[in-house]
Amino acid sequence: MISYASLKPYLFKLQPETAHHLVEYFLRGANILPSAYNPWIEDHFVQHDSLQQELFGRTFLNPVGLGAGFDKNATMIRGMQALGFGFTEIGTVTPQPQAGNPKPRMFRHIQEESVQNAMGFNNDGMYKAERRLQERFPFSTPIGVNIGKNKTTEDKDAINDYTTLIKNFKDLCDYLVINISSPNTPGLRDLQNETFIKELFAEAKKLTDKPILLKIAPDMSPEQAVELSTMAVNAGAAGIIATNTTIDYSLVANPEAIGGISGAVLKEKSFEIFEAVTKALYGKAVLISVGGIDSAEEAYRRIKSGASLVQIYSALVFHGPTLIRDINIGLIELLQADGFSNITEAIGADRK
Ligand SMILES: Cc1cc2nc3c(=O)[nH]c(=O)nc-3n(C[C@H](O)[C@H](O)[C@H](O)COP(=O)(O)O)c2cc1C
């Protein structure tokens, strides 16, 4: 099997988005020739009693999932399992297809192991994603669908976009995520307010019992994050995903003028927000931590802080897919060292 270390110099010579398309092309192969990817599953997918938990009425064989934005169009669900992910969040999907922002719109900060993106919800739209999920769902690893409004939808009509998406995906996934935290759709983050959240979850409740989570931005004070998250949970959110990318450009030496930053430089900011939210909501909602996770130790820190699940995106770019296996194997060892027989005992251990 070719190692990622040997491929990386060639991938890094390409524009990040071109490299992404190449990887997608390879991973889509798992849809056509699943058996050809069985050696990958055997090599990368870690399954161990201590990592297994029940959530959202499903079994999660391991807690390391793919963060939204990598598989925007639900084309790589099988491929992601072959890379070892215990669950996949597809999207962000919008009702209508949209092209996203002008290119280039994805950048690497190599020294800082960080990514900056201004994609702007480029995606095939809900009908195509729906068709692909109809072929795939239910799948052996759980699937989340992350949803967002179209760029051309005015904020006053945003609720319709979200309810339309909920109706379309509610029976085609294990959980849904409301994305109002991307920095790349003008005005989107303004929807992180009480009126919108209360109305949205009230409408959502009429439509489905499916767990719906809210994904929040890191660009607010911990107090604001707690206030927003508590409001969402009181309004009916099943959980919180913290965090999306940051617009704090001081974190990298040579920032681009657009987009949100993710990866290693987001680690502490994301953890600070997550920790504040978990202190307030641990035991009351499912909490998922994402942002700068790049090792078993970092994943374990989030789990002990209160994360039932963790997600990864940027570290995949710099460390390659063996990282997922390494994190899971590392987690088994860390759980054992602390005397936990199952991950559920470690989740929120710092809160007890
Ligand atoms: C290129 C790129 C595209 C992204 N697109 C989305 C998206 O469509 N929806 C979303 O909720 N988050 C999106 N994200 C944010 C990630 O899901 C994640 O929250 C963030 O990158 C922090 O995690 P990381 O440091 O592991 O990358 C995107 C991130 C990147 C790097």
mmCIF file of C-alpha atoms and ligand atoms in Angstrom, residues 66-70 72 89 91-93 105-106 115-119 121 146 177 179 181-182 215 241 243-245 260-264 266-267 270 290-293 311-315, ligand 1:
data_model
loop_
_atom_site.group_PDB
_atom_site.id
_atom_site.type_symbol
_atom_site.label_atom_id
_atom_site.label_comp_id
_atom_site.label_asym_id
_atom_site.label_seq_id
_atom_site.Cartn_x
_atom_site.Cartn_y
_atom_site.Cartn_z
ATOM 1 C CA LEU A 66 -15.133 13.112 9.749
ATOM 2 C CA GLY A 67 -15.897 16.821 10.226
ATOM 3 C CA ALA A 68 -18.310 18.522 7.829
ATOM 4 C CA GLY A 69 -16.995 20.041 4.623
ATOM 5 C CA PHE A 70 -14.829 17.185 3.369
ATOM 6 C CA LYS A 72 -20.024 17.893 0.990
ATOM 7 C CA GLU A 89 -20.862 14.013 8.655
ATOM 8 C CA GLY A 91 -22.426 18.565 3.927
ATOM 9 C CA THR A 92 -22.906 21.369 4.363
ATOM 10 C CA VAL A 93 -25.795 20.736 1.986
ATOM 11 C CA ARG A 105 -10.655 29.557 -1.855
ATOM 12 C CA MET A 106 -8.695 26.910 0.042
ATOM 13 C CA VAL A 115 -5.966 25.367 6.597
ATOM 14 C CA GLN A 116 -7.838 28.502 5.571
ATOM 15 C CA ASN A 117 -10.993 28.108 3.512
ATOM 16 C CA ALA A 118 -13.585 30.374 1.982
ATOM 17 C CA MET A 119 -15.473 27.674 0.100
ATOM 18 C CA PHE A 121 -21.026 26.004 0.744
ATOM 19 C CA ASN A 146 -24.969 19.104 8.071
ATOM 20 C CA VAL A 177 -26.628 19.530 12.171
ATOM 21 C CA ASN A 179 -24.845 25.114 10.451
ATOM 22 C CA SER A 181 -21.525 29.166 12.092
ATOM 23 C CA SER A 182 -19.671 29.164 8.772
ATOM 24 C CA LYS A 215 -22.702 23.723 15.300
ATOM 25 C CA ILE A 241 -20.810 20.678 17.909
ATOM 26 C CA THR A 243 -16.393 24.471 16.793
ATOM 27 C CA ASN A 244 -16.380 25.651 13.225
ATOM 28 C CA THR A 245 -13.411 27.578 11.727
ATOM 29 C CA GLY A 260 -12.003 30.678 8.209
ATOM 30 C CA ILE A 261 -8.955 29.008 9.738
ATOM 31 C CA SER A 262 -8.819 25.443 11.016
ATOM 32 C CA GLY A 263 -6.178 22.962 12.131
ATOM 33 C CA ALA A 264 -3.448 23.106 14.771
ATOM 34 C CA LEU A 266 -7.422 26.478 16.235
ATOM 35 C CA LYS A 267 -6.757 23.843 18.908
ATOM 36 C CA SER A 270 -11.731 25.529 20.042
ATOM 37 C CA VAL A 290 -13.925 19.517 16.618
ATOM 38 C CA GLY A 291 -11.095 21.951 15.938
ATOM 39 C CA GLY A 292 -7.388 21.225 15.843
ATOM 40 C CA ILE A 293 -7.603 17.594 16.968
ATOM 41 C CA GLN A 311 -14.319 15.085 14.554
ATOM 42 C CA ILE A 312 -11.314 15.706 12.362
ATOM 43 C CA TYR A 313 -10.745 17.552 9.138
ATOM 44 C CA SER A 314 -7.512 19.583 8.782
ATOM 45 C CA ALA A 315 -5.186 17.102 10.500
HETATM 46 C C1 LIG B 1 -11.996 23.185 3.472
HETATM 47 C C2 LIG B 1 -12.963 23.156 4.614
HETATM 48 C C3 LIG B 1 -14.331 23.174 4.367
HETATM 49 C C4 LIG B 1 -15.231 23.150 5.423
HETATM 50 N N1 LIG B 1 -16.565 23.130 5.151
HETATM 51 C C5 LIG B 1 -17.447 23.048 6.175
HETATM 52 C C6 LIG B 1 -18.837 22.957 5.916
HETATM 53 O O1 LIG B 1 -19.281 22.924 4.763
HETATM 54 N N2 LIG B 1 -19.684 22.907 6.981
HETATM 55 C C7 LIG B 1 -19.237 22.913 8.287
HETATM 56 O O2 LIG B 1 -20.052 22.854 9.203
HETATM 57 N N3 LIG B 1 -17.919 22.967 8.555
HETATM 58 C C8 LIG B 1 -17.021 23.030 7.544
HETATM 59 N N4 LIG B 1 -15.684 23.080 7.813
HETATM 60 C C9 LIG B 1 -15.242 23.128 9.232
HETATM 61 C C10 LIG B 1 -14.853 21.748 9.790
HETATM 62 O O3 LIG B 1 -15.930 20.854 9.793
HETATM 63 C C11 LIG B 1 -14.321 21.900 11.223
HETATM 64 O O4 LIG B 1 -15.345 22.401 12.054
HETATM 65 C C12 LIG B 1 -13.130 22.850 11.304
HETATM 66 O O5 LIG B 1 -12.294 22.696 10.179
HETATM 67 C C13 LIG B 1 -12.292 22.602 12.560
HETATM 68 O O6 LIG B 1 -11.784 21.287 12.580
HETATM 69 P P1 LIG B 1 -10.282 20.920 12.102
HETATM 70 O O7 LIG B 1 -9.363 21.847 12.842
HETATM 71 O O8 LIG B 1 -10.102 19.477 12.464
HETATM 72 O O9 LIG B 1 -10.242 21.143 10.660
HETATM 73 C C14 LIG B 1 -14.758 23.107 6.764
HETATM 74 C C15 LIG B 1 -13.379 23.081 7.007
HETATM 75 C C16 LIG B 1 -12.480 23.094 5.961
HETATM 76 C C17 LIG B 1 -10.996 23.055 6.262
#
